[in-house]
Coordinates of N, CA and C in Angstrom, one line a residue:
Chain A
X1 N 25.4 -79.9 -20.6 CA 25.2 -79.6 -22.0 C 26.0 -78.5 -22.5
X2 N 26.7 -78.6 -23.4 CA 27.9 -77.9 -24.0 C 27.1 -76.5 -24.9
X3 N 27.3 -75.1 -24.1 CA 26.4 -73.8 -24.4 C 27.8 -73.4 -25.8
X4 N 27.3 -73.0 -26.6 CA 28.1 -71.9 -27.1 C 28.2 -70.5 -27.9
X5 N 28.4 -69.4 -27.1 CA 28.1 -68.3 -27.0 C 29.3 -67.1 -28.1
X6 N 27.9 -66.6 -29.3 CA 29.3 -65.4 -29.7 C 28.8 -64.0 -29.4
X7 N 29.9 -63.3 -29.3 CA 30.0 -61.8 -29.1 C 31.0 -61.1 -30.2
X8 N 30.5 -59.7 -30.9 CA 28.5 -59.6 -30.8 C 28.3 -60.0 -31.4
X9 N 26.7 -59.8 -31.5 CA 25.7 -60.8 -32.5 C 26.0 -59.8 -33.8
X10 N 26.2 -58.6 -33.6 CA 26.7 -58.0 -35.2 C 27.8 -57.2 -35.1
X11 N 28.3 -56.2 -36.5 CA 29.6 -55.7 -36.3 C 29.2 -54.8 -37.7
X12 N 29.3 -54.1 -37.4 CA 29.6 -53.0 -38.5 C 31.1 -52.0 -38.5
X13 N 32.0 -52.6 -39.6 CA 33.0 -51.5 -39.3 C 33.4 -50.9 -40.5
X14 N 34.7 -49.7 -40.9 CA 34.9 -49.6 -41.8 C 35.7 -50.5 -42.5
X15 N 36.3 -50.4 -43.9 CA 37.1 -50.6 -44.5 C 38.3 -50.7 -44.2
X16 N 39.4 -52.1 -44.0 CA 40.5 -51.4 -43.5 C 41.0 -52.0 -42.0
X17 N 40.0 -51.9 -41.4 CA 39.9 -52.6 -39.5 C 40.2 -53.5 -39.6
X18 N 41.3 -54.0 -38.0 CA 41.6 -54.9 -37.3 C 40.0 -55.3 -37.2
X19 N 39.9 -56.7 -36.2 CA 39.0 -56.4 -35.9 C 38.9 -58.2 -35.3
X20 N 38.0 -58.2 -34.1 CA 38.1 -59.5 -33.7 C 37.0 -60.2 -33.4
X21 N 36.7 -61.3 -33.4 CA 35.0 -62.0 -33.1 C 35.7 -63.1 -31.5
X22 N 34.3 -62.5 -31.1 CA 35.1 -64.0 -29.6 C 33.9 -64.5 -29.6
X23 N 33.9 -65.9 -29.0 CA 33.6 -67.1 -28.9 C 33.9 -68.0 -27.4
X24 N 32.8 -68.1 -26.8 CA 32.8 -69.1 -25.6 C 32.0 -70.2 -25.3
X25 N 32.9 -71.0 -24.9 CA 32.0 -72.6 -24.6 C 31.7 -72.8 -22.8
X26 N 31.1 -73.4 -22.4 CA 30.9 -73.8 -21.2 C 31.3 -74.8 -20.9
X27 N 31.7 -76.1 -21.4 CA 32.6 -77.7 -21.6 C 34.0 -77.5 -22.0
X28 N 35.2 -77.4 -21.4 CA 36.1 -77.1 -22.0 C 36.5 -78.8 -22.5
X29 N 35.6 -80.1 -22.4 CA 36.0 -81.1 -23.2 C 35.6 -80.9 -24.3
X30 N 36.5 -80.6 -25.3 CA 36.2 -80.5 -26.8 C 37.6 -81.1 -27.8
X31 N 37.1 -82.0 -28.9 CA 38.1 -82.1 -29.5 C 38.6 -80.9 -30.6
X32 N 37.8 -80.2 -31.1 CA 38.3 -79.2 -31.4 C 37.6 -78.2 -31.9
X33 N 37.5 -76.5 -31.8 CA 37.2 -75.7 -32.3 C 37.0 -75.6 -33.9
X34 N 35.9 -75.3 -34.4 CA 36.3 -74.7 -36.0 C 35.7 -73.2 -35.8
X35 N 36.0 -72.2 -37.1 CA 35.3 -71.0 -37.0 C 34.7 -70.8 -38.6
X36 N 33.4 -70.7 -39.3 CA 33.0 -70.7 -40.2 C 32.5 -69.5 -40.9
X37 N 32.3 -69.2 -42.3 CA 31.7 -68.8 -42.5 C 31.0 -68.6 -43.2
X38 N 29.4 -68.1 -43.1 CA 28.4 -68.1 -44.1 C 27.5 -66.7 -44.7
X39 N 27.5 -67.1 -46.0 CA 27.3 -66.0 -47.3 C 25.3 -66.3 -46.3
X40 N 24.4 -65.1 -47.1 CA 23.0 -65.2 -46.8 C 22.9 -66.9 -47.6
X41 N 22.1 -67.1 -47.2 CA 21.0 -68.3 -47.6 C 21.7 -69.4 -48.1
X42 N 23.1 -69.6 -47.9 CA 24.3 -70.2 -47.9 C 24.8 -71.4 -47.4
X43 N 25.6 -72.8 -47.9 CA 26.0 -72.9 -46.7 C 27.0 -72.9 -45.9
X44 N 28.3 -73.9 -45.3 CA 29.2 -73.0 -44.1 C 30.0 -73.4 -45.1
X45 N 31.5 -72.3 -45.0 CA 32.4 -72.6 -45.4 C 33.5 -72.3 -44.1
X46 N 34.6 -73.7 -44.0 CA 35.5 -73.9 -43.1 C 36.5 -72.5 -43.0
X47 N 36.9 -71.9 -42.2 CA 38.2 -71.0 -42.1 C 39.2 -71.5 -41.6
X48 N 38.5 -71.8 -40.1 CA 40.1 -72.6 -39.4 C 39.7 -73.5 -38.5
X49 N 40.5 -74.9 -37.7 CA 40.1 -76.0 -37.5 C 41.5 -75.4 -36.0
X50 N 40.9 -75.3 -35.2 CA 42.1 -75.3 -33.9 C 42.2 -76.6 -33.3
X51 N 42.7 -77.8 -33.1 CA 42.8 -79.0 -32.0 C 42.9 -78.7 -30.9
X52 N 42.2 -79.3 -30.1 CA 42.3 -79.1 -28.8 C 43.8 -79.4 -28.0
X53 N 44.6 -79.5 -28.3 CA 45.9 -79.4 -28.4 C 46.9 -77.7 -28.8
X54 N 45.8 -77.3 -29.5 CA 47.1 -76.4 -30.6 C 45.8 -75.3 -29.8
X55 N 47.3 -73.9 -29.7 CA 46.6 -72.7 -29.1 C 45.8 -71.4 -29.8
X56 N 46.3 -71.7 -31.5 CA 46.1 -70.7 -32.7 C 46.5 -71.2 -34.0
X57 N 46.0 -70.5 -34.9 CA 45.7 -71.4 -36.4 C 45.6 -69.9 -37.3
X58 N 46.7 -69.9 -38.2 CA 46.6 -68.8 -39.1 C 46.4 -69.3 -40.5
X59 N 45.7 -68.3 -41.5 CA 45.2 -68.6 -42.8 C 44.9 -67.0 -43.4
X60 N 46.2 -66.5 -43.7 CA 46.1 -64.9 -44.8 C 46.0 -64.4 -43.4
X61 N 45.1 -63.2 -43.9 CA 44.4 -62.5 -43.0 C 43.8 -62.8 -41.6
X62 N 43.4 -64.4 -41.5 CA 42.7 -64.9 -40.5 C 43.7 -65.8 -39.2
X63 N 43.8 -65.1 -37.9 CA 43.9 -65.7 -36.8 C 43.0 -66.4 -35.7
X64 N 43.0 -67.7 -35.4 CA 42.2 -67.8 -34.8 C 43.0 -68.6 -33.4
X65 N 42.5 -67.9 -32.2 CA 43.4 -68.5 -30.7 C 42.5 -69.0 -30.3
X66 N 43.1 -70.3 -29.5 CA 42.2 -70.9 -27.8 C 42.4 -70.8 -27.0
X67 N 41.8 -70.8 -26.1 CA 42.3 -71.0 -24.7 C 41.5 -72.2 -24.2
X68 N 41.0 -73.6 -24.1 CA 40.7 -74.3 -23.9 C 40.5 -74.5 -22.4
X69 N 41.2 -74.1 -21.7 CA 40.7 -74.1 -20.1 C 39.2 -72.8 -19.4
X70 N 40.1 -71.5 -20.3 CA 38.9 -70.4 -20.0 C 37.7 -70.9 -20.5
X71 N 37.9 -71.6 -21.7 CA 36.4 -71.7 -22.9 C 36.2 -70.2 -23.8
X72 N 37.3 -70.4 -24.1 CA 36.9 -68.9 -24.9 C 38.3 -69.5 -27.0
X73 N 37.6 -68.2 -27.5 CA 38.1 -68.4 -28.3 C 37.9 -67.0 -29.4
X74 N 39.2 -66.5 -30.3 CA 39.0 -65.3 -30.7 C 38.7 -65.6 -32.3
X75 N 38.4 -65.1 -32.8 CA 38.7 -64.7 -34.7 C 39.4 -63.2 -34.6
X76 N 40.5 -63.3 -34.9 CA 41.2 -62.1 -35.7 C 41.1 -61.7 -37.2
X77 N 40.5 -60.6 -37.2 CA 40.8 -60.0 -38.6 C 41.4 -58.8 -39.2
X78 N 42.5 -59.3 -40.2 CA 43.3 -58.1 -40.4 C 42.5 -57.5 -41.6
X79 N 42.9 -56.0 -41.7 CA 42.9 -55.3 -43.0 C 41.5 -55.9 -43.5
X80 N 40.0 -55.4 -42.8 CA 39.0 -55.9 -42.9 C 38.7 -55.7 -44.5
X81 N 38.1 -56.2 -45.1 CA 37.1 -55.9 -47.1 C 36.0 -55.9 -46.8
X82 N 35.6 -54.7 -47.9 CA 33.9 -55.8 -47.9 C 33.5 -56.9 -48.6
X83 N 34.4 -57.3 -48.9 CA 34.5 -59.2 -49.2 C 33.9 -60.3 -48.0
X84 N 34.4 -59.5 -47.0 CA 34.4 -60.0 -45.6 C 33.8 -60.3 -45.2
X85 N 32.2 -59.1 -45.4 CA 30.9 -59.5 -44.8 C 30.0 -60.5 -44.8
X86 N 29.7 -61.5 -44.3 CA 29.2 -62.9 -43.7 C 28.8 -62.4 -42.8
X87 N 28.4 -63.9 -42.1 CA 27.9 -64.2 -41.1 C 29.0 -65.2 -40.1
X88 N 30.0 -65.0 -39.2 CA 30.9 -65.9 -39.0 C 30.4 -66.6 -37.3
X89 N 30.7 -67.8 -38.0 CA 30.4 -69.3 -36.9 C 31.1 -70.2 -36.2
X90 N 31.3 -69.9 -34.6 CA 32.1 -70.7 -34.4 C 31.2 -72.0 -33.6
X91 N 31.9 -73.1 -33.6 CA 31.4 -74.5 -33.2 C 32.7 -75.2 -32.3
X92 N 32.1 -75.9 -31.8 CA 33.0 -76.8 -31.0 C 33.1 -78.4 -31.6
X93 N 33.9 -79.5 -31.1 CA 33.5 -80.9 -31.7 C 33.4 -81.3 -30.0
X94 N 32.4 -81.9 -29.8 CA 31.9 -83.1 -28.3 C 32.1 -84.5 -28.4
X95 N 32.0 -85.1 -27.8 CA 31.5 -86.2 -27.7 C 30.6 -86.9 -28.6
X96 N 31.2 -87.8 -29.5 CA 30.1 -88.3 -30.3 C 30.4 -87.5 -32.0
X97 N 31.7 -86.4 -31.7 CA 31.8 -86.0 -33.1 C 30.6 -85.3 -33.7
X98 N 30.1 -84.5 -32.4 CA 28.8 -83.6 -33.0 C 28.9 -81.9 -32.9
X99 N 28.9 -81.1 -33.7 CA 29.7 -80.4 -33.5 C 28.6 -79.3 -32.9
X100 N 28.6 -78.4 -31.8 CA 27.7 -77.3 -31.4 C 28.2 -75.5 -31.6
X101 N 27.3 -75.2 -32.3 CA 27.3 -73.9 -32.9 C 26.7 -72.7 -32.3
X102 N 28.0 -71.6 -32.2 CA 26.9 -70.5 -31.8 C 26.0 -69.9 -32.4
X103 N 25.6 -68.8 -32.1 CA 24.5 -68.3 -32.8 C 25.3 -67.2 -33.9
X104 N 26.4 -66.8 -34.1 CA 27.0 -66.5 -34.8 C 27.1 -64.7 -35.0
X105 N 27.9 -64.1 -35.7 CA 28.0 -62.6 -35.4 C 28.1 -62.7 -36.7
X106 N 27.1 -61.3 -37.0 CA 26.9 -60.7 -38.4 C 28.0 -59.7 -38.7
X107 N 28.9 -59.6 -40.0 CA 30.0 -59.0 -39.8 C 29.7 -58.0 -41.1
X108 N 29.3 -57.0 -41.1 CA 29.3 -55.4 -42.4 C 30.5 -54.5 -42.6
X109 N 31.4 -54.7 -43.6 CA 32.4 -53.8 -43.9 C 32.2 -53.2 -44.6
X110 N 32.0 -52.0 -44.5 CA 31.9 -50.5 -45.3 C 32.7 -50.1 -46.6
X111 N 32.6 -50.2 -47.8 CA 33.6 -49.5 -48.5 C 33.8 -47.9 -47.9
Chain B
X1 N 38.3 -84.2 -56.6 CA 37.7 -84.5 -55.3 C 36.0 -83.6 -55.2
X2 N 35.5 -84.5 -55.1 CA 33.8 -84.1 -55.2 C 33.5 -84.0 -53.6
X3 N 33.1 -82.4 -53.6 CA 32.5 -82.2 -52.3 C 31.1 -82.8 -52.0
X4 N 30.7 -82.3 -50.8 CA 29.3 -83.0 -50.5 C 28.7 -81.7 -51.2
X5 N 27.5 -82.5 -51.7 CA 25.6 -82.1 -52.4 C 25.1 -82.5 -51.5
X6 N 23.8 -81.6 -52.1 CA 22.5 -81.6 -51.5 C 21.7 -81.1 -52.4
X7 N 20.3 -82.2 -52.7 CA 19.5 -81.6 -53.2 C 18.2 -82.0 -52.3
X8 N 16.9 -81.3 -53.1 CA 17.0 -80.3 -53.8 C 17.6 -78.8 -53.3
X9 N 18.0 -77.9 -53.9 CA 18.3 -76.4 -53.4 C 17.1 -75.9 -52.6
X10 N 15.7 -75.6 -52.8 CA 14.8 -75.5 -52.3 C 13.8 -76.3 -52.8
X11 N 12.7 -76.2 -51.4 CA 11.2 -76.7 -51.3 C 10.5 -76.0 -50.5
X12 N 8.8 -76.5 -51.4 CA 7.9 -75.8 -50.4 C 6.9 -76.7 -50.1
X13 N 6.8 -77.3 -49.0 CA 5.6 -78.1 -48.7 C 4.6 -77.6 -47.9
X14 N 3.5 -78.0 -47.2 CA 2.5 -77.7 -46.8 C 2.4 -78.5 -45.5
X15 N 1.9 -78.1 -44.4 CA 1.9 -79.0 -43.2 C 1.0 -79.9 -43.1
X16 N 1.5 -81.0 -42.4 CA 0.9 -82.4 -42.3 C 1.9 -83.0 -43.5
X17 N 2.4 -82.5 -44.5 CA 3.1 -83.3 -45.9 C 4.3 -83.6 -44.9
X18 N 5.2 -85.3 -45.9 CA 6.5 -85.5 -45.7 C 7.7 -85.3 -46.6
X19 N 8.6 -85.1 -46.3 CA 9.7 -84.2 -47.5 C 11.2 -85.5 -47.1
X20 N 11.8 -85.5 -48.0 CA 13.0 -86.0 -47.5 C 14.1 -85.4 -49.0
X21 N 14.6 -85.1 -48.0 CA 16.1 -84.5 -48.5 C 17.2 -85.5 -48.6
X22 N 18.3 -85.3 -49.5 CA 19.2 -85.7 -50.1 C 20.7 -85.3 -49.9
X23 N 21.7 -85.9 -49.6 CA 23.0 -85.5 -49.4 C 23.8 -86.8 -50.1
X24 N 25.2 -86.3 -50.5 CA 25.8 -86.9 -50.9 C 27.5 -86.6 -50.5
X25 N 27.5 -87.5 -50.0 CA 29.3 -87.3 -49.2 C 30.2 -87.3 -49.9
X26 N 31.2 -86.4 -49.2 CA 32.5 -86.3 -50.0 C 33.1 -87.8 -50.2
X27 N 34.1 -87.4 -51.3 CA 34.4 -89.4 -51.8 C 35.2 -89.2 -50.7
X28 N 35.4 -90.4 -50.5 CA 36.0 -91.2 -49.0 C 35.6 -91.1 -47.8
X29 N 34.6 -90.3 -47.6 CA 33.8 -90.0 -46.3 C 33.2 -91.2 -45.7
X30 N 32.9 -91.6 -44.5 CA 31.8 -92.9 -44.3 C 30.9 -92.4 -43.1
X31 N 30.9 -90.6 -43.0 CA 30.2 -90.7 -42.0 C 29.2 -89.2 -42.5
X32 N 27.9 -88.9 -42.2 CA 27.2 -88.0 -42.5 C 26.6 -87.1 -40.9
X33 N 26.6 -86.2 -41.0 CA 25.7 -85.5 -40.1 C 24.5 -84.3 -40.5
X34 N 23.3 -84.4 -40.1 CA 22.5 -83.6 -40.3 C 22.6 -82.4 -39.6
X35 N 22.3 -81.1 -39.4 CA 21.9 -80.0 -39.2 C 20.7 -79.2 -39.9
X36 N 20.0 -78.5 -38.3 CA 19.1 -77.8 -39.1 C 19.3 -76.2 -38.4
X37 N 19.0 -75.3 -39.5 CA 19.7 -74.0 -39.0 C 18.5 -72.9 -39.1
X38 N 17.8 -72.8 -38.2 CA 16.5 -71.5 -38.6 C 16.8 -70.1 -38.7
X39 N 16.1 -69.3 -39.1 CA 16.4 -68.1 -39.7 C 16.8 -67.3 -38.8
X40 N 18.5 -66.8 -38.7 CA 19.1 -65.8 -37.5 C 19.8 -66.7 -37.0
X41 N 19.7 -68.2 -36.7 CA 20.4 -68.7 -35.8 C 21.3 -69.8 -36.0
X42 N 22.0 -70.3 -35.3 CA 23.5 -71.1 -35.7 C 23.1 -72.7 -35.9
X43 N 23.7 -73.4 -36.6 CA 22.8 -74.8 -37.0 C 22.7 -75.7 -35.4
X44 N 21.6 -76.5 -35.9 CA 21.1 -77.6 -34.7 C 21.3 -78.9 -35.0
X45 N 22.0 -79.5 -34.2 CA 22.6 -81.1 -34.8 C 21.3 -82.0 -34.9
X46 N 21.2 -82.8 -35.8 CA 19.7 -83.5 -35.7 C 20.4 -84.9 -35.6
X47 N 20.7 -85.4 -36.3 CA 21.8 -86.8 -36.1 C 22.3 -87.2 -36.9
X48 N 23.6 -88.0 -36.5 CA 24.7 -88.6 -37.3 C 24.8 -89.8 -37.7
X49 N 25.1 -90.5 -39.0 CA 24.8 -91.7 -39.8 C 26.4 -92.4 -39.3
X50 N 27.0 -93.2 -39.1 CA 28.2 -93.8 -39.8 C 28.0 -95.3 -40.1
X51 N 28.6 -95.7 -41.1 CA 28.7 -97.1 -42.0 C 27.0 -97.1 -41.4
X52 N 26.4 -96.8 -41.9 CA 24.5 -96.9 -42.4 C 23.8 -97.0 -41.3
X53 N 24.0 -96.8 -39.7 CA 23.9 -97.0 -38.3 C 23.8 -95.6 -37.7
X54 N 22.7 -95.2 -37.1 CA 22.6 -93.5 -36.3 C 23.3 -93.8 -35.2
X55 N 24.2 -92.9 -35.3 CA 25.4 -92.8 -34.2 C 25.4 -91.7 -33.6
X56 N 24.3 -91.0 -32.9 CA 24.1 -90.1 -31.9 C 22.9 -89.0 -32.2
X57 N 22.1 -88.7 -32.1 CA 20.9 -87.8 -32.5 C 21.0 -86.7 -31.4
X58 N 20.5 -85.3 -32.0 CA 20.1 -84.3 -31.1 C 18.7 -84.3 -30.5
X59 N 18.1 -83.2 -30.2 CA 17.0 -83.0 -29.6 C 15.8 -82.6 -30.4
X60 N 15.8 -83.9 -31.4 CA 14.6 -83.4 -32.7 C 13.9 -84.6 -32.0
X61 N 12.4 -84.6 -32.6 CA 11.7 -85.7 -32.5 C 11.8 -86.7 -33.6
X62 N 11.3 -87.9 -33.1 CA 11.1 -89.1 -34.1 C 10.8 -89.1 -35.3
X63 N 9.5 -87.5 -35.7 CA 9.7 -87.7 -37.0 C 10.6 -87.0 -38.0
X64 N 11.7 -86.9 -37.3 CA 12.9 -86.9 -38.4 C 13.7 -87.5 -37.9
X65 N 13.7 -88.6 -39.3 CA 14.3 -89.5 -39.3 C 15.3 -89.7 -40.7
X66 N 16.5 -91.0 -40.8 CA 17.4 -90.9 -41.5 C 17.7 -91.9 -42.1
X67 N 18.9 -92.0 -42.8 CA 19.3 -93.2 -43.6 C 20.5 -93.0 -44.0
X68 N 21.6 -94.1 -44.5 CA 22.8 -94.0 -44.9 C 22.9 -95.1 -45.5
X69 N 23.1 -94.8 -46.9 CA 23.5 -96.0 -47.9 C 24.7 -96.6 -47.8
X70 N 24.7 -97.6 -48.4 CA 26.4 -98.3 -48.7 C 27.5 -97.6 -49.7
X71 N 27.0 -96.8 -50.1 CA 27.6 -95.8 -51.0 C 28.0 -94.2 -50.0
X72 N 27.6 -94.2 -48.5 CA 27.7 -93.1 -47.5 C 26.8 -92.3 -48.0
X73 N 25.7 -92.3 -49.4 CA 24.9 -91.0 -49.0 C 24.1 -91.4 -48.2
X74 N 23.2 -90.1 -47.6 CA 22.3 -90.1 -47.2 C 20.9 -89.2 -47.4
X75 N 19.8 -89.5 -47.2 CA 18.5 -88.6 -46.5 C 18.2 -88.7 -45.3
X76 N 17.8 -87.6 -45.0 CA 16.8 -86.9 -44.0 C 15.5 -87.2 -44.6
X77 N 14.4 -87.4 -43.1 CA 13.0 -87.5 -44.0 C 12.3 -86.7 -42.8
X78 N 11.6 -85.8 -42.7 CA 11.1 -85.3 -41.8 C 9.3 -85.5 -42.1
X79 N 8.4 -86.1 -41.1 CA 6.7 -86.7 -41.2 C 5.9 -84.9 -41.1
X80 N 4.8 -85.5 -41.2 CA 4.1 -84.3 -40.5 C 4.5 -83.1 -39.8
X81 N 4.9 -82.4 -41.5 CA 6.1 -81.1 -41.7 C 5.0 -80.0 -40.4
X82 N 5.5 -79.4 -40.2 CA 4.9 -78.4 -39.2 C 5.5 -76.9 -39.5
X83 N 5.2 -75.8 -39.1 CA 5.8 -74.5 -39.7 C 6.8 -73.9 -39.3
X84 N 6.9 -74.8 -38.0 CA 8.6 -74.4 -37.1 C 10.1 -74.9 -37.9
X85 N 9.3 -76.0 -38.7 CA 10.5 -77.1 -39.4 C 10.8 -76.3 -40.6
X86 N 10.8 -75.1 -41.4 CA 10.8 -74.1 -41.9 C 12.6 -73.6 -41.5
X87 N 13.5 -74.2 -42.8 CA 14.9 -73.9 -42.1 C 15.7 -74.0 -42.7
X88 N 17.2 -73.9 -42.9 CA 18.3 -74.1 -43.7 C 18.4 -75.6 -43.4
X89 N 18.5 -76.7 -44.0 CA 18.7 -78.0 -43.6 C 19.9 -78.2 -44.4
X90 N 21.3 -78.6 -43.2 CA 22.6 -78.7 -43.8 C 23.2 -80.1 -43.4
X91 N 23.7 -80.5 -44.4 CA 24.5 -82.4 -44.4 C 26.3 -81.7 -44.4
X92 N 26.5 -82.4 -43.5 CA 28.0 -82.3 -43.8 C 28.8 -83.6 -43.6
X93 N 29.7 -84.3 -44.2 CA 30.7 -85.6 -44.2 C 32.0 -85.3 -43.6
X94 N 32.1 -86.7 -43.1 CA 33.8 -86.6 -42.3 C 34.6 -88.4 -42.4
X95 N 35.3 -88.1 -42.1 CA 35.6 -89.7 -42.2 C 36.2 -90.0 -41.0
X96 N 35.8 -91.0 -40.4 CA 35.9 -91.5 -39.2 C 36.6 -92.8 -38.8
X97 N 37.6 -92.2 -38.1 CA 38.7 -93.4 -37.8 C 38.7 -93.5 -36.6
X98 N 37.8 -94.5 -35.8 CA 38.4 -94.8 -34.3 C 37.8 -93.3 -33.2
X99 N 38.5 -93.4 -32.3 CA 38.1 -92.7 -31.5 C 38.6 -91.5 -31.6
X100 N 37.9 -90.0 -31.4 CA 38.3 -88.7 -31.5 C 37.1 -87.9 -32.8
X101 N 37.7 -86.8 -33.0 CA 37.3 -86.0 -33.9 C 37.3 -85.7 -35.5
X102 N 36.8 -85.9 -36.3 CA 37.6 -85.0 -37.1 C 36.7 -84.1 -38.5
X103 N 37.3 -83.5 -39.5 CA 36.7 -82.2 -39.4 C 35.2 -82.4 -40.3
X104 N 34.8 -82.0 -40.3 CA 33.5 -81.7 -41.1 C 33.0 -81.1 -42.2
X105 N 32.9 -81.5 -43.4 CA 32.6 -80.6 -44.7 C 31.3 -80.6 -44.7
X106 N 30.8 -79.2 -45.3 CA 28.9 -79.3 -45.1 C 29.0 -78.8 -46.8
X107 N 27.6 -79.1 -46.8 CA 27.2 -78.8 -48.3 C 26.6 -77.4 -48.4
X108 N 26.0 -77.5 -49.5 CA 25.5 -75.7 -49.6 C 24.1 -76.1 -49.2
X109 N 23.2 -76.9 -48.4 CA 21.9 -76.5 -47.9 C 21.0 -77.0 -48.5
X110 N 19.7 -77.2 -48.1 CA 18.2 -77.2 -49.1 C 17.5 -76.6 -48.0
X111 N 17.3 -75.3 -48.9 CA 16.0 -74.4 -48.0 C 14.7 -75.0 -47.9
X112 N 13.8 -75.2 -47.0 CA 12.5 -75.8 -46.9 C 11.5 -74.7 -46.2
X113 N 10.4 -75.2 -46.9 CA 9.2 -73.9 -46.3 C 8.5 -74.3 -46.1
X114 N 7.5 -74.3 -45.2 CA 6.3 -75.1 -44.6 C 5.6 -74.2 -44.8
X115 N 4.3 -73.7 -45.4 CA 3.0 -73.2 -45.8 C 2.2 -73.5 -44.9

């Protein structure tokens, strides 16, 4: 059964920060990573879509790498806002096109 | 291009009552998936519709159950609501071609509250 684990569960930083979210699976059979994110009481909005083929996926500010053999996976964030602050989600796709979710990291940028 | 809905935005039922929710797929989608996501934690796959046929279910019980029109929307109907079923309930569409993956749009939710 395909676990998927984020670190940390929260993040408070300033204004400004680098700053990275990781992500691990236990099944490295996956067709592909996504990383999401969600506003309070919200629902998900897409960031980036990695294939299990492709090793990293850029969008502005946002980096996102795999490593599909470790089961790991990063979110990079440049030049953090408090725009920023969500809740960000990453998932995997399995078997059956079902996609499993971590429990996600709470992300606070400081003006 | 019309994303996926959901309604209602919120509900509040009472336990023992049944509720069914509403989704509406992105145009050209033919496949729907449910999720349910409780407070703090990352969504729970409940099961997936394609061309009007459940094509894989998670680890909910019987009474949530589903449906997929010929038009690709669908509901969720969940029986003898209980106070754990209290949750972000999220529909997302994809369009499915053959074998493999592909990506997933979700809608913005219908909060539910069991009393």
């Amino acid at each position: 059964k395909q676990e998927v684990t984020q670190i940390p569960a929260a993040l408070s930083v300033p204004e400004g920060e680098n700053l990275v979210l990781n992500c691990s699976f236990t099944d490295s059979a996956i067709y592909n990573l996504q990383w999401f994110r969600q506003d309070p009481g919200k629902g998900l909005t897409s960031l980036l879509l990695i294939q299990s083929s492709q090793r990293e996926q850029t969008s502005g500010r946002l980096n996102a790498s795999l490593d599909k053999s470790s089961g790991r996976s990063t979110l990079y964030i440049a030049a953090s806002q408090p725009g920023d602050s969500a809740t960000y989600l990453c998932a995997v796709t399995g078997a059956g096109n079902m996609l499993t979710f971590g429990g996600g990291t709470r992300l606070m940028v400081k003006p | 291009e019309t994303g996926v809905t959901q309604s209602p935005t919120h509900l509040i039922k009472t336990r023992g009552q049944q509720v069914t929710l509403r989704c509406s797929s992105q145009s050209g989608h033919n496949t729907v998936s449910w999720y349910q996501q409780a407070l703090g934690q990352g969504p729970q796959f409940i099961f997936q519709y394609y061309r009007e046929e459940e094509n894989g279910r998670g680890n909910f019980p019987p009474r949530f159950s589903g449906l997929q029109f010929p038009n690709y929307s669908s509901e969720l109907n969940v029986n003898a609501l209980e106070l754990d079923d209290s949750a972000l309930y999220l529909c997302a569409s994809s369009l499915t071609r053959g074998a493999g993956a592909s990506e997933q749009f979700f809608g913005p939710g219908t909060r539910l509250t069991v009393l």
